JSON list of C-alpha atoms in Angstrom, two decimals:
[
{"chain": "A", "resi": 276, "resn": "MET", "atom": "CA", "xyz": [-4.69, 55.08, -32.05]},
{"chain": "A", "resi": 277, "resn": "ILE", "atom": "CA", "xyz": [-1.94, 56.30, -32.67]},
{"chain": "A", "resi": 278, "resn": "TYR", "atom": "CA", "xyz": [0.91, 56.49, -30.58]},
{"chain": "A", "resi": 279, "resn": "TYR", "atom": "CA", "xyz": [4.31, 59.22, -30.24]},
{"chain": "A", "resi": 280, "resn": "ASN", "atom": "CA", "xyz": [7.93, 58.36, -28.58]},
{"chain": "A", "resi": 281, "resn": "SER", "atom": "CA", "xyz": [9.47, 60.90, -26.31]},
{"chain": "A", "resi": 282, "resn": "LYS", "atom": "CA", "xyz": [12.12, 62.14, -28.97]},
{"chain": "A", "resi": 283, "resn": "TYR", "atom": "CA", "xyz": [9.13, 63.12, -31.35]},
{"chain": "A", "resi": 284, "resn": "LEU", "atom": "CA", "xyz": [7.21, 64.91, -28.96]},
{"chain": "A", "resi": 285, "resn": "SER", "atom": "CA", "xyz": [10.15, 66.48, -27.41]},
{"chain": "A", "resi": 286, "resn": "GLU", "atom": "CA", "xyz": [11.40, 67.16, -30.69]},
{"chain": "A", "resi": 287, "resn": "LYS", "atom": "CA", "xyz": [7.95, 68.52, -32.87]},
{"chain": "A", "resi": 288, "resn": "LEU", "atom": "CA", "xyz": [7.29, 71.02, -28.91]},
{"chain": "A", "resi": 289, "resn": "GLY", "atom": "CA", "xyz": [10.94, 72.50, -28.32]},
{"chain": "A", "resi": 290, "resn": "ILE", "atom": "CA", "xyz": [11.10, 70.87, -25.41]},
{"chain": "A", "resi": 291, "resn": "ASN", "atom": "CA", "xyz": [14.85, 69.35, -24.01]},
{"chain": "A", "resi": 292, "resn": "PRO", "atom": "CA", "xyz": [14.27, 65.59, -24.67]},
{"chain": "A", "resi": 293, "resn": "ALA", "atom": "CA", "xyz": [15.41, 64.70, -20.59]},
{"chain": "A", "resi": 294, "resn": "LYS", "atom": "CA", "xyz": [12.88, 67.77, -19.92]},
{"chain": "A", "resi": 295, "resn": "TRP", "atom": "CA", "xyz": [10.34, 66.30, -21.21]},
{"chain": "A", "resi": 296, "resn": "LYS", "atom": "CA", "xyz": [11.07, 62.48, -19.41]},
{"chain": "A", "resi": 297, "resn": "ARG", "atom": "CA", "xyz": [11.47, 63.86, -16.30]},
{"chain": "A", "resi": 298, "resn": "TRP", "atom": "CA", "xyz": [7.62, 65.42, -16.44]},
{"chain": "A", "resi": 299, "resn": "ALA", "atom": "CA", "xyz": [6.89, 62.16, -17.85]},
{"chain": "A", "resi": 300, "resn": "ARG", "atom": "CA", "xyz": [8.10, 60.34, -15.03]},
{"chain": "A", "resi": 301, "resn": "GLU", "atom": "CA", "xyz": [6.23, 62.78, -12.56]},
{"chain": "A", "resi": 302, "resn": "PHE", "atom": "CA", "xyz": [2.95, 63.30, -13.94]},
{"chain": "A", "resi": 303, "resn": "LEU", "atom": "CA", "xyz": [2.58, 59.51, -14.84]},
{"chain": "A", "resi": 304, "resn": "PRO", "atom": "CA", "xyz": [1.95, 56.34, -13.26]},
{"chain": "A", "resi": 305, "resn": "PRO", "atom": "CA", "xyz": [5.02, 54.00, -13.62]},
{"chain": "A", "resi": 306, "resn": "ASP", "atom": "CA", "xyz": [5.00, 52.59, -17.56]},
{"chain": "A", "resi": 307, "resn": "PRO", "atom": "CA", "xyz": [3.76, 48.80, -17.11]},
{"chain": "A", "resi": 308, "resn": "LEU", "atom": "CA", "xyz": [5.81, 47.53, -20.30]},
{"chain": "A", "resi": 309, "resn": "GLY", "atom": "CA", "xyz": [9.30, 49.94, -19.47]},
{"chain": "A", "resi": 310, "resn": "GLY", "atom": "CA", "xyz": [11.94, 51.00, -17.43]},
{"chain": "A", "resi": 311, "resn": "LEU", "atom": "CA", "xyz": [15.25, 52.44, -17.49]},
{"chain": "A", "resi": 312, "resn": "GLN", "atom": "CA", "xyz": [16.76, 48.49, -17.45]},
{"chain": "A", "resi": 313, "resn": "SER", "atom": "CA", "xyz": [13.58, 47.32, -20.16]},
{"chain": "A", "resi": 314, "resn": "GLY", "atom": "CA", "xyz": [15.09, 48.55, -23.15]},
{"chain": "A", "resi": 315, "resn": "VAL", "atom": "CA", "xyz": [11.57, 49.42, -24.16]},
{"chain": "A", "resi": 316, "resn": "ALA", "atom": "CA", "xyz": [11.24, 53.09, -24.88]},
{"chain": "A", "resi": 317, "resn": "ARG", "atom": "CA", "xyz": [7.89, 54.77, -23.30]},
{"chain": "A", "resi": 318, "resn": "GLN", "atom": "CA", "xyz": [4.73, 54.52, -25.56]},
{"chain": "A", "resi": 319, "resn": "PHE", "atom": "CA", "xyz": [2.13, 58.30, -25.57]},
{"chain": "A", "resi": 320, "resn": "ASN", "atom": "CA", "xyz": [-1.22, 58.03, -26.53]},
{"chain": "A", "resi": 321, "resn": "VAL", "atom": "CA", "xyz": [-2.19, 61.98, -27.35]},
{"chain": "A", "resi": 322, "resn": "LYS", "atom": "CA", "xyz": [-4.31, 61.85, -23.62]},
{"chain": "A", "resi": 323, "resn": "ASP", "atom": "CA", "xyz": [-1.25, 60.87, -21.70]},
{"chain": "A", "resi": 324, "resn": "ALA", "atom": "CA", "xyz": [1.29, 63.48, -24.19]},
{"chain": "A", "resi": 325, "resn": "PHE", "atom": "CA", "xyz": [-0.87, 66.52, -23.36]},
{"chain": "A", "resi": 326, "resn": "LYS", "atom": "CA", "xyz": [-1.07, 65.76, -19.34]},
{"chain": "A", "resi": 327, "resn": "VAL", "atom": "CA", "xyz": [2.52, 65.68, -20.24]},
{"chain": "A", "resi": 328, "resn": "TYR", "atom": "CA", "xyz": [2.89, 69.30, -21.80]},
{"chain": "A", "resi": 329, "resn": "LEU", "atom": "CA", "xyz": [0.23, 70.33, -19.49]},
{"chain": "A", "resi": 330, "resn": "GLY", "atom": "CA", "xyz": [2.35, 69.44, -16.46]},
{"chain": "A", "resi": 331, "resn": "GLY", "atom": "CA", "xyz": [5.09, 70.59, -17.72]},
{"chain": "A", "resi": 332, "resn": "TYR", "atom": "CA", "xyz": [3.65, 73.81, -18.67]},
{"chain": "A", "resi": 333, "resn": "LEU", "atom": "CA", "xyz": [2.32, 74.92, -15.53]},
{"chain": "A", "resi": 334, "resn": "VAL", "atom": "CA", "xyz": [5.36, 73.93, -13.73]},
{"chain": "A", "resi": 335, "resn": "SER", "atom": "CA", "xyz": [7.52, 75.79, -16.80]},
{"chain": "A", "resi": 336, "resn": "GLU", "atom": "CA", "xyz": [5.83, 78.92, -17.60]},
{"chain": "A", "resi": 337, "resn": "MET", "atom": "CA", "xyz": [3.36, 79.53, -14.60]},
{"chain": "A", "resi": 338, "resn": "LYS", "atom": "CA", "xyz": [6.15, 78.53, -12.23]},
{"chain": "A", "resi": 339, "resn": "PHE", "atom": "CA", "xyz": [4.43, 75.58, -10.10]},
{"chain": "A", "resi": 340, "resn": "THR", "atom": "CA", "xyz": [6.29, 73.48, -8.55]},
{"chain": "A", "resi": 341, "resn": "ILE", "atom": "CA", "xyz": [5.93, 69.65, -9.52]},
{"chain": "A", "resi": 342, "resn": "PRO", "atom": "CA", "xyz": [3.90, 68.05, -6.03]},
{"chain": "A", "resi": 343, "resn": "TYR", "atom": "CA", "xyz": [1.65, 71.34, -6.44]},
{"chain": "A", "resi": 344, "resn": "ALA", "atom": "CA", "xyz": [1.50, 70.96, -10.68]},
{"chain": "A", "resi": 345, "resn": "SER", "atom": "CA", "xyz": [0.40, 67.27, -10.00]},
{"chain": "A", "resi": 346, "resn": "GLN", "atom": "CA", "xyz": [-1.92, 68.77, -7.05]},
{"chain": "A", "resi": 347, "resn": "ILE", "atom": "CA", "xyz": [-3.48, 70.36, -9.84]},
{"chain": "A", "resi": 348, "resn": "LEU", "atom": "CA", "xyz": [-3.55, 67.57, -12.77]},
{"chain": "A", "resi": 349, "resn": "THR", "atom": "CA", "xyz": [-4.62, 65.62, -10.27]},
{"chain": "A", "resi": 350, "resn": "GLU", "atom": "CA", "xyz": [-8.04, 67.68, -9.22]},
{"chain": "A", "resi": 351, "resn": "LEU", "atom": "CA", "xyz": [-8.52, 68.94, -12.73]},
{"chain": "A", "resi": 352, "resn": "SER", "atom": "CA", "xyz": [-8.67, 65.75, -14.54]},
{"chain": "A", "resi": 353, "resn": "ALA", "atom": "CA", "xyz": [-12.64, 65.06, -14.52]},
{"chain": "A", "resi": 354, "resn": "TRP", "atom": "CA", "xyz": [-12.60, 68.36, -15.81]},
{"chain": "A", "resi": 355, "resn": "LEU", "atom": "CA", "xyz": [-10.57, 68.01, -18.58]},
{"chain": "A", "resi": 356, "resn": "GLN", "atom": "CA", "xyz": [-11.60, 63.70, -19.82]},
{"chain": "A", "resi": 357, "resn": "ASN", "atom": "CA", "xyz": [-15.29, 65.80, -19.12]},
{"chain": "A", "resi": 358, "resn": "ASN", "atom": "CA", "xyz": [-14.10, 67.98, -21.88]},
{"chain": "A", "resi": 359, "resn": "GLY", "atom": "CA", "xyz": [-12.54, 66.75, -24.11]},
{"chain": "A", "resi": 360, "resn": "PHE", "atom": "CA", "xyz": [-8.75, 68.11, -23.12]},
{"chain": "A", "resi": 361, "resn": "PHE", "atom": "CA", "xyz": [-7.65, 64.02, -22.52]},
{"chain": "A", "resi": 362, "resn": "SER", "atom": "CA", "xyz": [-9.77, 62.18, -24.94]},
{"chain": "A", "resi": 363, "resn": "PHE", "atom": "CA", "xyz": [-7.45, 59.83, -26.92]},
{"chain": "A", "resi": 364, "resn": "SER", "atom": "CA", "xyz": [-8.76, 61.17, -30.60]},
{"chain": "A", "resi": 365, "resn": "PRO", "atom": "CA", "xyz": [-9.02, 64.81, -30.44]},
{"chain": "A", "resi": 366, "resn": "ARG", "atom": "CA", "xyz": [-12.19, 66.27, -33.09]},
{"chain": "A", "resi": 367, "resn": "ARG", "atom": "CA", "xyz": [-10.93, 69.18, -34.43]},
{"chain": "A", "resi": 368, "resn": "ASP", "atom": "CA", "xyz": [-9.74, 70.22, -37.44]},
{"chain": "A", "resi": 369, "resn": "SER", "atom": "CA", "xyz": [-6.98, 72.59, -38.21]},
{"chain": "A", "resi": 370, "resn": "LYS", "atom": "CA", "xyz": [-9.21, 76.10, -37.89]},
{"chain": "A", "resi": 371, "resn": "ASN", "atom": "CA", "xyz": [-12.17, 74.81, -35.75]},
{"chain": "A", "resi": 372, "resn": "CYS", "atom": "CA", "xyz": [-10.20, 74.70, -31.91]},
{"chain": "A", "resi": 373, "resn": "PRO", "atom": "CA", "xyz": [-13.07, 74.20, -29.03]},
{"chain": "A", "resi": 374, "resn": "GLN", "atom": "CA", "xyz": [-14.61, 76.26, -27.45]},
{"chain": "A", "resi": 375, "resn": "PRO", "atom": "CA", "xyz": [-12.45, 79.04, -24.96]},
{"chain": "A", "resi": 376, "resn": "TYR", "atom": "CA", "xyz": [-11.96, 77.99, -21.73]},
{"chain": "A", "resi": 377, "resn": "HIS", "atom": "CA", "xyz": [-9.70, 79.82, -19.71]},
{"chain": "A", "resi": 378, "resn": "ILE", "atom": "CA", "xyz": [-9.25, 78.14, -16.08]},
{"chain": "A", "resi": 379, "resn": "TYR", "atom": "CA", "xyz": [-8.38, 80.42, -13.41]},
{"chain": "A", "resi": 380, "resn": "ILE", "atom": "CA", "xyz": [-6.03, 78.81, -10.58]},
{"chain": "A", "resi": 381, "resn": "TYR", "atom": "CA", "xyz": [-6.38, 79.91, -7.04]},
{"chain": "A", "resi": 382, "resn": "GLY", "atom": "CA", "xyz": [-4.64, 79.39, -3.72]},
{"chain": "A", "resi": 383, "resn": "VAL", "atom": "CA", "xyz": [-7.04, 79.51, -1.26]},
{"chain": "A", "resi": 384, "resn": "GLY", "atom": "CA", "xyz": [-4.77, 78.47, 1.78]},
{"chain": "A", "resi": 385, "resn": "PRO", "atom": "CA", "xyz": [-1.97, 76.30, 1.99]},
{"chain": "A", "resi": 386, "resn": "GLN", "atom": "CA", "xyz": [-1.50, 73.65, 0.21]},
{"chain": "A", "resi": 387, "resn": "ARG", "atom": "CA", "xyz": [-5.22, 73.85, -1.66]},
{"chain": "A", "resi": 388, "resn": "PHE", "atom": "CA", "xyz": [-6.63, 75.53, -5.22]},
{"chain": "A", "resi": 389, "resn": "ALA", "atom": "CA", "xyz": [-9.70, 76.33, -6.28]},
{"chain": "A", "resi": 390, "resn": "TYR", "atom": "CA", "xyz": [-11.30, 76.71, -9.29]},
{"chain": "A", "resi": 391, "resn": "ALA", "atom": "CA", "xyz": [-13.02, 78.29, -12.06]},
{"chain": "A", "resi": 392, "resn": "VAL", "atom": "CA", "xyz": [-13.52, 77.55, -14.95]},
{"chain": "A", "resi": 393, "resn": "ARG", "atom": "CA", "xyz": [-15.13, 80.04, -17.64]},
{"chain": "A", "resi": 394, "resn": "MET", "atom": "CA", "xyz": [-16.32, 80.04, -20.76]},
{"chain": "A", "resi": 395, "resn": "VAL", "atom": "CA", "xyz": [-17.43, 82.55, -22.81]},
{"chain": "A", "resi": 396, "resn": "ALA", "atom": "CA", "xyz": [-21.25, 82.07, -23.73]},
{"chain": "A", "resi": 397, "resn": "ALA", "atom": "CA", "xyz": [-21.41, 85.47, -25.65]},
{"chain": "A", "resi": 398, "resn": "THR", "atom": "CA", "xyz": [-19.67, 88.86, -25.58]},
{"chain": "A", "resi": 399, "resn": "GLU", "atom": "CA", "xyz": [-21.35, 92.52, -26.42]},
{"chain": "A", "resi": 400, "resn": "SER", "atom": "CA", "xyz": [-20.07, 95.90, -27.81]},
{"chain": "A", "resi": 401, "resn": "CYS", "atom": "CA", "xyz": [-21.43, 98.70, -26.22]},
{"chain": "A", "resi": 402, "resn": "ASP", "atom": "CA", "xyz": [-18.96, 100.86, -28.27]},
{"chain": "A", "resi": 403, "resn": "GLU", "atom": "CA", "xyz": [-15.08, 100.87, -29.24]},
{"chain": "A", "resi": 404, "resn": "ARG", "atom": "CA", "xyz": [-13.71, 100.60, -25.57]},
{"chain": "A", "resi": 405, "resn": "HIS", "atom": "CA", "xyz": [-15.87, 98.38, -23.96]},
{"chain": "A", "resi": 406, "resn": "HIS", "atom": "CA", "xyz": [-17.63, 95.12, -23.95]},
{"chain": "A", "resi": 407, "resn": "GLN", "atom": "CA", "xyz": [-19.75, 93.43, -22.04]},
{"chain": "A", "resi": 408, "resn": "GLN", "atom": "CA", "xyz": [-18.88, 89.04, -21.85]},
{"chain": "A", "resi": 409, "resn": "THR", "atom": "CA", "xyz": [-21.56, 86.60, -20.48]},
{"chain": "A", "resi": 410, "resn": "PHE", "atom": "CA", "xyz": [-20.18, 83.56, -19.56]},
{"chain": "A", "resi": 411, "resn": "LEU", "atom": "CA", "xyz": [-20.64, 79.80, -17.77]},
{"chain": "A", "resi": 412, "resn": "GLN", "atom": "CA", "xyz": [-18.45, 79.12, -15.17]},
{"chain": "A", "resi": 413, "resn": "THR", "atom": "CA", "xyz": [-17.53, 75.72, -13.50]},
{"chain": "A", "resi": 414, "resn": "LEU", "atom": "CA", "xyz": [-15.78, 75.94, -9.67]},
{"chain": "A", "resi": 415, "resn": "ILE", "atom": "CA", "xyz": [-13.78, 72.97, -8.66]},
{"chain": "A", "resi": 416, "resn": "GLY", "atom": "CA", "xyz": [-12.77, 73.04, -4.71]},
{"chain": "A", "resi": 417, "resn": "THR", "atom": "CA", "xyz": [-14.91, 75.96, -3.77]},
{"chain": "A", "resi": 418, "resn": "ASP", "atom": "CA", "xyz": [-18.74, 77.06, -3.66]},
{"chain": "A", "resi": 419, "resn": "LYS", "atom": "CA", "xyz": [-17.78, 80.96, -5.14]},
{"chain": "A", "resi": 420, "resn": "ASP", "atom": "CA", "xyz": [-15.50, 82.11, -6.98]},
{"chain": "A", "resi": 421, "resn": "PRO", "atom": "CA", "xyz": [-13.11, 83.89, -5.32]},
{"chain": "A", "resi": 422, "resn": "LEU", "atom": "CA", "xyz": [-12.71, 86.52, -7.66]},
{"chain": "A", "resi": 423, "resn": "ILE", "atom": "CA", "xyz": [-15.66, 87.61, -8.31]},
{"chain": "A", "resi": 424, "resn": "ALA", "atom": "CA", "xyz": [-16.09, 87.18, -3.97]},
{"chain": "A", "resi": 425, "resn": "GLY", "atom": "CA", "xyz": [-13.41, 90.00, -3.30]},
{"chain": "A", "resi": 426, "resn": "THR", "atom": "CA", "xyz": [-11.39, 87.09, -1.31]},
{"chain": "A", "resi": 427, "resn": "ALA", "atom": "CA", "xyz": [-8.81, 86.01, -4.00]},
{"chain": "A", "resi": 428, "resn": "LYS", "atom": "CA", "xyz": [-5.15, 88.40, -3.63]},
{"chain": "A", "resi": 429, "resn": "SER", "atom": "CA", "xyz": [-3.88, 87.20, -7.10]},
{"chain": "A", "resi": 430, "resn": "GLY", "atom": "CA", "xyz": [-4.62, 84.60, -9.27]},
{"chain": "A", "resi": 431, "resn": "HIS", "atom": "CA", "xyz": [-3.63, 82.65, -12.51]},
{"chain": "A", "resi": 432, "resn": "LEU", "atom": "CA", "xyz": [-4.94, 82.24, -15.32]},
{"chain": "A", "resi": 433, "resn": "LEU", "atom": "CA", "xyz": [-3.82, 79.01, -17.66]},
{"chain": "A", "resi": 434, "resn": "ALA", "atom": "CA", "xyz": [-5.33, 79.83, -21.11]},
{"chain": "A", "resi": 435, "resn": "ILE", "atom": "CA", "xyz": [-6.44, 75.79, -21.45]},
{"chain": "A", "resi": 436, "resn": "SER", "atom": "CA", "xyz": [-8.05, 75.82, -25.07]},
{"chain": "A", "resi": 437, "resn": "ALA", "atom": "CA", "xyz": [-5.04, 77.92, -26.20]},
{"chain": "A", "resi": 438, "resn": "LEU", "atom": "CA", "xyz": [-2.36, 75.28, -24.97]},
{"chain": "A", "resi": 439, "resn": "TYR", "atom": "CA", "xyz": [-4.75, 72.23, -25.89]},
{"chain": "A", "resi": 440, "resn": "CYS", "atom": "CA", "xyz": [-4.41, 73.63, -29.53]},
{"chain": "A", "resi": 441, "resn": "ASP", "atom": "CA", "xyz": [-1.28, 74.73, -30.01]},
{"chain": "A", "resi": 442, "resn": "PHE", "atom": "CA", "xyz": [-0.14, 71.43, -28.40]},
{"chain": "A", "resi": 443, "resn": "LEU", "atom": "CA", "xyz": [-2.16, 69.59, -31.18]},
{"chain": "A", "resi": 444, "resn": "ASP", "atom": "CA", "xyz": [-0.63, 71.77, -33.88]},
{"chain": "A", "resi": 445, "resn": "HIS", "atom": "CA", "xyz": [2.77, 71.23, -33.39]},
{"chain": "A", "resi": 446, "resn": "ILE", "atom": "CA", "xyz": [2.64, 67.08, -33.35]},
{"chain": "A", "resi": 447, "resn": "ALA", "atom": "CA", "xyz": [0.45, 67.01, -36.34]}
]
């Protein structure tokens, strides 16, 4: 298993080192070997590094607060693990990204989120300007997709596969 340190990851991902360390403290459990006074630098496997990167992306780019980003990570963790995004050894070469998944994040009440994860299964061209897509969908935290049901006023779109591929390309 390959391990990375904070300096390497923050440099490769273009993230301020202090910000990376703060996100690591926020989105990962305490380091059993390290601490502020221990003199041992935290080591990250690919799974933990991507978890910090994803949490940081939710905060910096999608403008969620750190508590909300932590909640989103917790609620999506099982799906991310089951679909290879929290793998210790990702299987991917530079030309083949995983199946494109998109996660729609909806606020459905005070401090509550619902998620619709979509994977495009097929695309058919109707004409030059119109395409028909068939997708497979997984719902998390809801029985009905708020967008399809017409109850969502807005949502956030996270192209998780593209984000993951970008992450892997940068740390390679």
